[in-house]
Structure formats: structure tokens, C-alpha cells
C-alpha positions in Angstrom: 0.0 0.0 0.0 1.0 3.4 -0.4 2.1 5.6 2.2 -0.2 6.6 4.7 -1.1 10.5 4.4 -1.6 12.2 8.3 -3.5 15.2 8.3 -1.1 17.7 10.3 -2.5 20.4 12.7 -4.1 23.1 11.8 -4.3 22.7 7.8 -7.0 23.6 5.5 -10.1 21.4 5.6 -12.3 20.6 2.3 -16.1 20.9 2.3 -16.7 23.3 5.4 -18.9 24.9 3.4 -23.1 23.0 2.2 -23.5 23.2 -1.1 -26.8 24.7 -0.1 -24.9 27.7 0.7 -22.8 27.7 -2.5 -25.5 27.6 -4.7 -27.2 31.0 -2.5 -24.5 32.7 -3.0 -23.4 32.5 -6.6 -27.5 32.9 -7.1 -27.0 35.9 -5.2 -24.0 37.4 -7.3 -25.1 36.4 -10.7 -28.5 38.3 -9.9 -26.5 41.2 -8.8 -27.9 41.8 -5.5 -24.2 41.4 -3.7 -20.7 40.8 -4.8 -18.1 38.0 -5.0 -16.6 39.3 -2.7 -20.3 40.1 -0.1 -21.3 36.6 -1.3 -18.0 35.2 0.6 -18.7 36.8 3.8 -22.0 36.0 3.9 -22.2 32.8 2.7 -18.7 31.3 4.4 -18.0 30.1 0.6 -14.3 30.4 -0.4 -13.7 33.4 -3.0 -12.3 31.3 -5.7 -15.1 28.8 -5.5 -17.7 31.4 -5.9 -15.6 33.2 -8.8 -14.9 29.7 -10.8 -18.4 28.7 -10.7 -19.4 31.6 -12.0 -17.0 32.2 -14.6 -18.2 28.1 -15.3 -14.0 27.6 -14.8 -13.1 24.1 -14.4 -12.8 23.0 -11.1 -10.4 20.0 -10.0 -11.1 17.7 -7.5 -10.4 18.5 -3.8 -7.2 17.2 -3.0 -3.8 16.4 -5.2 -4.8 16.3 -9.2 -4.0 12.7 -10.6 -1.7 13.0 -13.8 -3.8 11.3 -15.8 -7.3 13.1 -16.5 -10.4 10.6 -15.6 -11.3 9.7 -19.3 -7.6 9.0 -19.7 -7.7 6.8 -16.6 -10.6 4.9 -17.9 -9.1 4.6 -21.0 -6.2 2.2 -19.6 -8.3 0.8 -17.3 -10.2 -0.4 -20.4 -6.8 -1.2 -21.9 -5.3 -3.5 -18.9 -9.2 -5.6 -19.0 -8.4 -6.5 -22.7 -4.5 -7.5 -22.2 -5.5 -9.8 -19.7 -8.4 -10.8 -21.8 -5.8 -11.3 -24.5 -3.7 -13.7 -22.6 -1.1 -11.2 -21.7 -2.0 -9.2 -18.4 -0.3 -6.6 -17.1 2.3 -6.2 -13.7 2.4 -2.8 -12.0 6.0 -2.1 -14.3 4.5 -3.0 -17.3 1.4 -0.5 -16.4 3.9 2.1 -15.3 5.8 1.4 -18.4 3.0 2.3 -20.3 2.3 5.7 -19.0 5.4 6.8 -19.4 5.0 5.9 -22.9 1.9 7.4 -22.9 3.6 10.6 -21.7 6.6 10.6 -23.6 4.9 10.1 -26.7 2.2 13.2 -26.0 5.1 15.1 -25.1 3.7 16.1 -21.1 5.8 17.0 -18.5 4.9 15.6 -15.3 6.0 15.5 -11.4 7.1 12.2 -12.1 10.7 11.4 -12.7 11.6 10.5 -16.6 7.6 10.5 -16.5 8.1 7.2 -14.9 5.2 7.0 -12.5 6.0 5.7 -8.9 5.0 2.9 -6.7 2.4 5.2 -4.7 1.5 6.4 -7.9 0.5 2.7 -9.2 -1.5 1.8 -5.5 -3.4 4.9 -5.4 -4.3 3.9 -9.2 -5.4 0.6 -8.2 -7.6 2.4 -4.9 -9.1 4.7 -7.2 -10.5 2.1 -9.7 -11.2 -1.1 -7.7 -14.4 -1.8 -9.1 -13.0 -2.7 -12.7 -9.4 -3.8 -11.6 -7.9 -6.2 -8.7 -4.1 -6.6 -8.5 -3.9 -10.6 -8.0 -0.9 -13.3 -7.4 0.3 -14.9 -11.0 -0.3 -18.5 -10.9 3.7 -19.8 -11.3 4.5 -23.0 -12.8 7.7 -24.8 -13.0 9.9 -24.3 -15.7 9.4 -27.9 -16.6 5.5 -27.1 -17.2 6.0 -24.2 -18.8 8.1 -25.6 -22.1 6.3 -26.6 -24.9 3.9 -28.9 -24.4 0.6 -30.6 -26.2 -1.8 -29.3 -23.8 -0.3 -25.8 -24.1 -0.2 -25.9 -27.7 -3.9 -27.2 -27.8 -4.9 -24.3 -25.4 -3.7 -21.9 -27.6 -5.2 -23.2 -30.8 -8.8 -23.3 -28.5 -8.6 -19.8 -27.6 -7.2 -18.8 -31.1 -10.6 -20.0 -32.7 -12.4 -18.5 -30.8 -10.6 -15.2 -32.0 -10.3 -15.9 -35.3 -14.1 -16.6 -35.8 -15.6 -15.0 -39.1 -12.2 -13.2 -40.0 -11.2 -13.8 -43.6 -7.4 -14.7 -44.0 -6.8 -10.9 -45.6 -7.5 -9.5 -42.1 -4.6 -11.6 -40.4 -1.4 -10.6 -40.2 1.5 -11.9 -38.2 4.5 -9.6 -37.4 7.9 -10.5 -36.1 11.2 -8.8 -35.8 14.3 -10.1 -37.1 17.8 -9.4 -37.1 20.3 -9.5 -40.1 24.1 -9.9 -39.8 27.0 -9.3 -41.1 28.3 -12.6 -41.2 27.1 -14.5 -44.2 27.8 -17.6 -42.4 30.4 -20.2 -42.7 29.8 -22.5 -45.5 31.4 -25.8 -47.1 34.3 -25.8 -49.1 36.8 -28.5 -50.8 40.5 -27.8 -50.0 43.8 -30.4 -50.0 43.6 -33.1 -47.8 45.5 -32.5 -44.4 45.1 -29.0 -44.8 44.6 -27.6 -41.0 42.5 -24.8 -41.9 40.3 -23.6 -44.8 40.2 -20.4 -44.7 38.4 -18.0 -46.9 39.3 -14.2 -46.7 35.9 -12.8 -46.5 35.3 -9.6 -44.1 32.7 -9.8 -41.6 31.7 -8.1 -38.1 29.2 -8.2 -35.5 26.7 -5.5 -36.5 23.4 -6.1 -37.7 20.1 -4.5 -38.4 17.0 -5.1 -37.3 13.6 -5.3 -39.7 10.3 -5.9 -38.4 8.4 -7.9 -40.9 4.3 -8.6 -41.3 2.3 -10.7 -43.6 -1.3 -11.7 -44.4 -2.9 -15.2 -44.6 -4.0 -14.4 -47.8 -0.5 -14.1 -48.5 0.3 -10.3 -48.7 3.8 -9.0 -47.4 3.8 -5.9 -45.9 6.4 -3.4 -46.0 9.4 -3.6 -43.7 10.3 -1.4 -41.1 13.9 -0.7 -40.8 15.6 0.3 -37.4 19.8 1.2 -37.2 21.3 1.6 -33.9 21.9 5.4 -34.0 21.2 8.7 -32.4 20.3 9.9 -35.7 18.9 9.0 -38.8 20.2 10.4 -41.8 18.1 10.1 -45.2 21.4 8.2 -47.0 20.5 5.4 -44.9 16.6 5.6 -46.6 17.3 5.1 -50.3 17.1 2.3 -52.5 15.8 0.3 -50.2 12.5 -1.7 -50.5 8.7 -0.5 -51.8 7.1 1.6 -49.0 9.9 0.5 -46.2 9.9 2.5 -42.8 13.5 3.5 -41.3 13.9 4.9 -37.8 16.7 4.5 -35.6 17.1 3.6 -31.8 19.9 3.7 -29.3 20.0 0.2 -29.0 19.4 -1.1 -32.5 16.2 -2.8 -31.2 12.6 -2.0 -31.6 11.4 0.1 -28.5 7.7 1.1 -27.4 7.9 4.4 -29.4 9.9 2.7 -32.2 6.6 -0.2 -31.9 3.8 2.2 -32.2 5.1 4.1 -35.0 5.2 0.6 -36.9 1.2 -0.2 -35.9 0.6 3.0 -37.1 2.8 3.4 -40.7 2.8 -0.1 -42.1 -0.2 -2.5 -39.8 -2.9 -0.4 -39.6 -2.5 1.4 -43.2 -2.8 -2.0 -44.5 -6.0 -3.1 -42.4 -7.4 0.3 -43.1 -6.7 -1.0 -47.3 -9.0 -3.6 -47.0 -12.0 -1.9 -46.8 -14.1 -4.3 -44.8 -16.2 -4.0 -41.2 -14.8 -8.1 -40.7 -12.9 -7.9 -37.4 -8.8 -7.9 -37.9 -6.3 -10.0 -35.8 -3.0 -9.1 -35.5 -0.9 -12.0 -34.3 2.8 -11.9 -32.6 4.7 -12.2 -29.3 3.8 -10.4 -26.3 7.1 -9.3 -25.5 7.2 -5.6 -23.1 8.6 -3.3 -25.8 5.3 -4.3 -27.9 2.9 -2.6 -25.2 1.6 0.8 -26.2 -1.1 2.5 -25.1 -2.0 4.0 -28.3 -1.6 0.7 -30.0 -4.3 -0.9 -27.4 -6.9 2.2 -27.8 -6.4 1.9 -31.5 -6.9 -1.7 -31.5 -10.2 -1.3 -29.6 -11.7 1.7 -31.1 -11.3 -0.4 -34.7 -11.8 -3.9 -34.3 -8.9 -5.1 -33.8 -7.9 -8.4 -31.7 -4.4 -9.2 -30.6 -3.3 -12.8 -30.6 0.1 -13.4 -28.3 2.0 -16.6 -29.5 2.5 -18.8 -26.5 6.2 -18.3 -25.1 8.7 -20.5 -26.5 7.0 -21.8 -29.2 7.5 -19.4 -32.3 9.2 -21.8 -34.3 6.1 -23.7 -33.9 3.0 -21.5 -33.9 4.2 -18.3 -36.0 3.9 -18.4 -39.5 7.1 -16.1 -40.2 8.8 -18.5 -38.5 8.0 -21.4 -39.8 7.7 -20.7 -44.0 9.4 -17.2 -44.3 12.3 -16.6 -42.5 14.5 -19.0 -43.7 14.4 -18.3 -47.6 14.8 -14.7 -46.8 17.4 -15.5 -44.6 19.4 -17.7 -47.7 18.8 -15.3 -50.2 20.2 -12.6 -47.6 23.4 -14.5 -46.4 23.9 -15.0 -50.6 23.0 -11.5 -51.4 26.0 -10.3 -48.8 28.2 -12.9 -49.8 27.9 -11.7 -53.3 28.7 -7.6 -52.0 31.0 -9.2 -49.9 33.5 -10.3 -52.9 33.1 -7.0 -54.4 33.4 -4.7 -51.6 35.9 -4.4 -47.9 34.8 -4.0 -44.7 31.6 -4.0 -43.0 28.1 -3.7 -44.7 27.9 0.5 -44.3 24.0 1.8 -42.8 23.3 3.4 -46.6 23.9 -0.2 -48.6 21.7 -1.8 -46.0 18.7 -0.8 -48.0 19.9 -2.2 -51.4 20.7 -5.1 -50.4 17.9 -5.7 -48.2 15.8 -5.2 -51.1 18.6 -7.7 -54.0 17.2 -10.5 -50.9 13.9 -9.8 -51.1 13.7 -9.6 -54.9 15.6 -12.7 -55.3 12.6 -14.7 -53.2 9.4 -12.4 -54.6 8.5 -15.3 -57.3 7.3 -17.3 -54.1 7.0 -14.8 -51.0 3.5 -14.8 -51.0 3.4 -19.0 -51.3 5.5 -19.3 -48.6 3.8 -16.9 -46.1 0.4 -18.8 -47.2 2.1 -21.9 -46.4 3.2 -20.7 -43.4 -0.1 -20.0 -41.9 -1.6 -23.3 -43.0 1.6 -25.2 -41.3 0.4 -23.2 -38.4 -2.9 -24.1 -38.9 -4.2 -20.1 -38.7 -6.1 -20.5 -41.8 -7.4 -23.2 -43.8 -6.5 -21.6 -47.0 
């Protein structure tokens, strides 16, 4: 629980005025009779309750403000109900994590540090709306249980139908994020025999890039979203690169909250918003914490749109990227830098990314949309 507030000595009380009275007096002023400042004495009514009510000025609650206006407050109430009704629910640092978020991304300045709200914060949140929300112990299981079995595999495809009832394979997409290197990978070679090592001069490094890639059951491949691990993104490092690709750019390299939301809202819901039909959409991927966004959940809600989290530790399993796409694109990539590889020295540079991002995409186009249909029907999200 939070800490405790004590009332100290002598401070200001709330309410020591009826409402009765308040209502006299700014009857009384607004029919001229006595002023705001008569109406004060006469009433007991504080000045500035008199003078907002009058002037219809908006008047907070008594006591601290919340941060978070009520509408916003009921708005991630709403959104913490549906993540748990989604199979992912929410601890008090994910919820904190996604009001700062929230706040970041509406640029607002708050009392909270790095707009990071506090452990009070998240108990007096709780208080204030216990009749829609109960914090409650996880139900832990052993490590043993939780690895991939039959019976959670056939839990997941139970709730999944239930979800993906009356949606047309065009309304569901999976998205996962993927890294590429800069290492095309050992590979086998013929060489004298005896010969202690076969070497083949062939610079590589550690780097990579990360793409977040999407596809539909129907077999559409969305655009990919591009992220380099810079301060800065500089627009050398946006040419050439695939048909309606995204670039941003995080410290780390790696898809963040911000970096998240920006891809639900440039490349997913675009493409849902293409299709032109009132069918529900499903949007299907892992429930990892730097996919929560409170925009992402409110837009979700307000258009018909159900999240589906893969179960943990069974990707290469249950998601169709996984299973049909990935590893073509994943050849023709390791070929495709192999290739620039011979040509070129050094490390793969952020403004050839692009290019040959797109020479590896090309080189599998014939059969992308195949494959990502197979890759659904191996995970048995669609029947066609």
C-alpha cells in the first residue's frame, strides 16, 4: 500500500462549506444583488469557489490532481481488462511502463521522474479504480511445465478460434522482428587433404540490423520497417531500399515502445485500413514488453482489432514467419551479402543496407506470398 497521508495540525479542511450555501451565494451574485466578494462573507463560501463557478472555470477535484485526466484513466483501465483478456495481463511495471510511454509520446511533462510513475502512484491507481481492476498473485508454474507442451499448444489453438471466428485470412497478419548480420555464415568448401585450416578471406563483423516484418494469410507481405542503432537518422540510410519500407533509428538497435507504435501505425494499420471491410482484424505476434503501447491498445479497440500473443517459446512452432518465411529470406540474404562481400571491404555500411535488403527480397518475390500462405496453413491459422 501506499504511504499513509496524516492530516497535520491546523491545515486547510475541504467541504466546510453545504453546497446549499454555494448555490445561494453565486445565485445571489449572478442576480446582482451582492458581490463576490459580499457573497464570501455572507455565505462562508471560499472566493475562488464562488468566482470559478461563475465564470463556469473548471474545477479540479479537492485534494492532489492525478496525472492522468479521468477519461484517460478509464481509457487504460479499459486497456489493462483487454490484455489480460488477451492472454497477456499486465504487472504494475509493465502499467507504469506504459504511461510513461503514454507521456513521452504526448510530449507532457509531469511530477514524475523521466515520467516514470512511482509505486504510490500505481496503488493509489489501483484504490481509485477497484471496481474494474484487482491486482492478483500470477499462478507460477515450473519451468518444466511451462516448455512446450501438447496441452499448451492445444490451449492456444482453442482460444485462437475462438478469436479468429468469421475473420477472412486478408484480415490476419502476423509480425515478427528479425535481425540481419553481417556474417554471411560459414559454408562448405573442398580444400587439399591435411590442410589444418580452410580459410576464406571474406570480411565480416558483429553489426546487424533489425527489420520488423508482417504478412497476411492471404498471403500479402507488408512493407518492412527498418531500425539502425543510431542517435540519428540520416536520409542516406533511406534510399534504395524496399517499396514503402519504414526506417527509424534507436539507441540500441532494437525495436522500442515508441519505435513499436510508429510501426502499428505506418505499415499494420494502413494496410488493415486497405481492406475496406467492417470483418474484425487479428493481428498476431509475441507479447514481448517493448510491444505494449497504449495508443496501439486504444487503436486496436476503437477499430476492431484483436491481438493474438503466440505462446512463449513456441514461435518456431505457432508463428507463421517462422515457420515458411524466414528462412528463404534468410538464404537469399546471407547469398546476397556474400555476393557484395567479394566485391566490396569492410563491414556492410547503414546506406547499402537498404539495397541489399531489397537484391534478398527480390531474389525470393516469385514465391513470397506462397510461402507466407504456407506458413499459416503449417500453423494451422487459416485453412487456405
Amino acid at each position: 500500500m501506499p504511504r499513509k497521508y496524516v492530516k497535520t495540525a491546523g491545515s486547510k479542511a475541504c467541504f466546510k462549506y453545504a453546497q446549499e450555501d454555494l448555490s445561494a451565494a453565486v445565485a445571489s451574485v449572478e442576480s446582482g444583488k451582492i458581490s463576490i466578494r459580499e457573497a464570501t462573507r455572507g455565505y462562508s463560501v471560499p472566493y475562488g469557489t464562488v468566482y470559478n463557478r461563475i465564470h463556469r472555470l473548471g474545477t479540479g477535484k479537492h485534494g492532489g490532481q492525478t496525472v492522468l485526466k479521468d477519461n484517460e484513466e478509464r481509457d487504460l483501465c479499459e486497456v489493462i481488462q483487454v490484455a489480460g483478456e488477451w492472454g497477456f495481463p499486465l504487472t504494475k511495471s509493465d502499467i507504469r511502463f506504459l504511461v510513461q510511454s503514454y507521456l513521452d509520446t504526448n510530449k507532457r511533462e509531469t511530477r514524475f521522474k523521466k515520467n516514470l510513475p512511482g509505486y504510490d502512484w500505481i496503488c493509489l491507481f489501483l484504490l481509485r479504480n477497484k471496481s474494474t481492476l484487482s491486482a492478483r498473485l500470477s499462478e507460477n508454474i515450473k519451468r518444466s511445465r511451462a516448455k512446450v507442451n501438447p496441452e499448451i499448444i492445444n490451449e492456444y489453438f482453442d482460444k485462437l478460434a475462438i478469436t479468429l471466428q468469421n475473420v477472412p485470412p486478408a484480415n490476419i497478419i502476423n509480425f515478427d522482428e528479425t535481425n540481419f548480420t553481417d556474417d554471411p555464415e560459414s559454408k562448405t568448401v573442398v580444400v587439399r587433404k591435411g590442410q589444418r585450416h580452410a580459410e576464406n578471406i571474406l570480411d565480416h563483423s558483429k553489426s546487424s540490423f533489425s527489420v520488423m516484418f508482417a504478412g497476411a494469410a492471404n498471403g500479402a507481405v507488408l512493407p518492412p520497417y527498418i531500425v539502425y542503432a543510431a542517435l540519428h537518422l540520416y536520409p542516406t540510410w533511406t534510399e534504395g531500399g524496399p517499396k514503402g519500407a519504414r526506417y527509424n533509428r534507436t539507441k540500441s538497435g532494437w525495436f522500442d515502445t515508441m519505435v513499436f507504435e510508429d510501426w502499428f501505425h505506418t505499415i499494420a494499420f494502413p494496410y488493415f485500413k486497405s481492406l475496406k471491410n467492417d470483418d474484425p482484424k487479428v493481428i498476431i505476434g509475441d507479447n514481448v514488453a517493448s510491444h505494449l503501447s497504449f495508443k496501439v491498445f486504444k487503436s486496436c479497440l476503437d477499430n476492431n482489432i484483436r491481438f493474438a500473443f503466440l505462446p512463449p517459446n513456441a514461435t518456431h512452432i505457432c508463428q507463421p514467419l517462422d515457420v515458411a518465411f524466414f528462412r528463404p529470406l534468410k538464404k537469399s540474404w546471407r547469398q546476397t551479402l556474400e555476393d557484395w562481400k567479394k566485391r566490396s571491404r569492410g563491414s556492410v555500411p547503414k546506406h547499402r543496407f537498404p539495397g541489399l535488403l531489397k537484391a534478398a527480397i527480390d531474389d525470393i518475390q516469385k514465391n513470397s506470398a506462397q510461402n507466407m500462405r504456407s506458413g499459416f496453413r503449417t500453423t494451422e491459422f487459416t485453412s487456405q
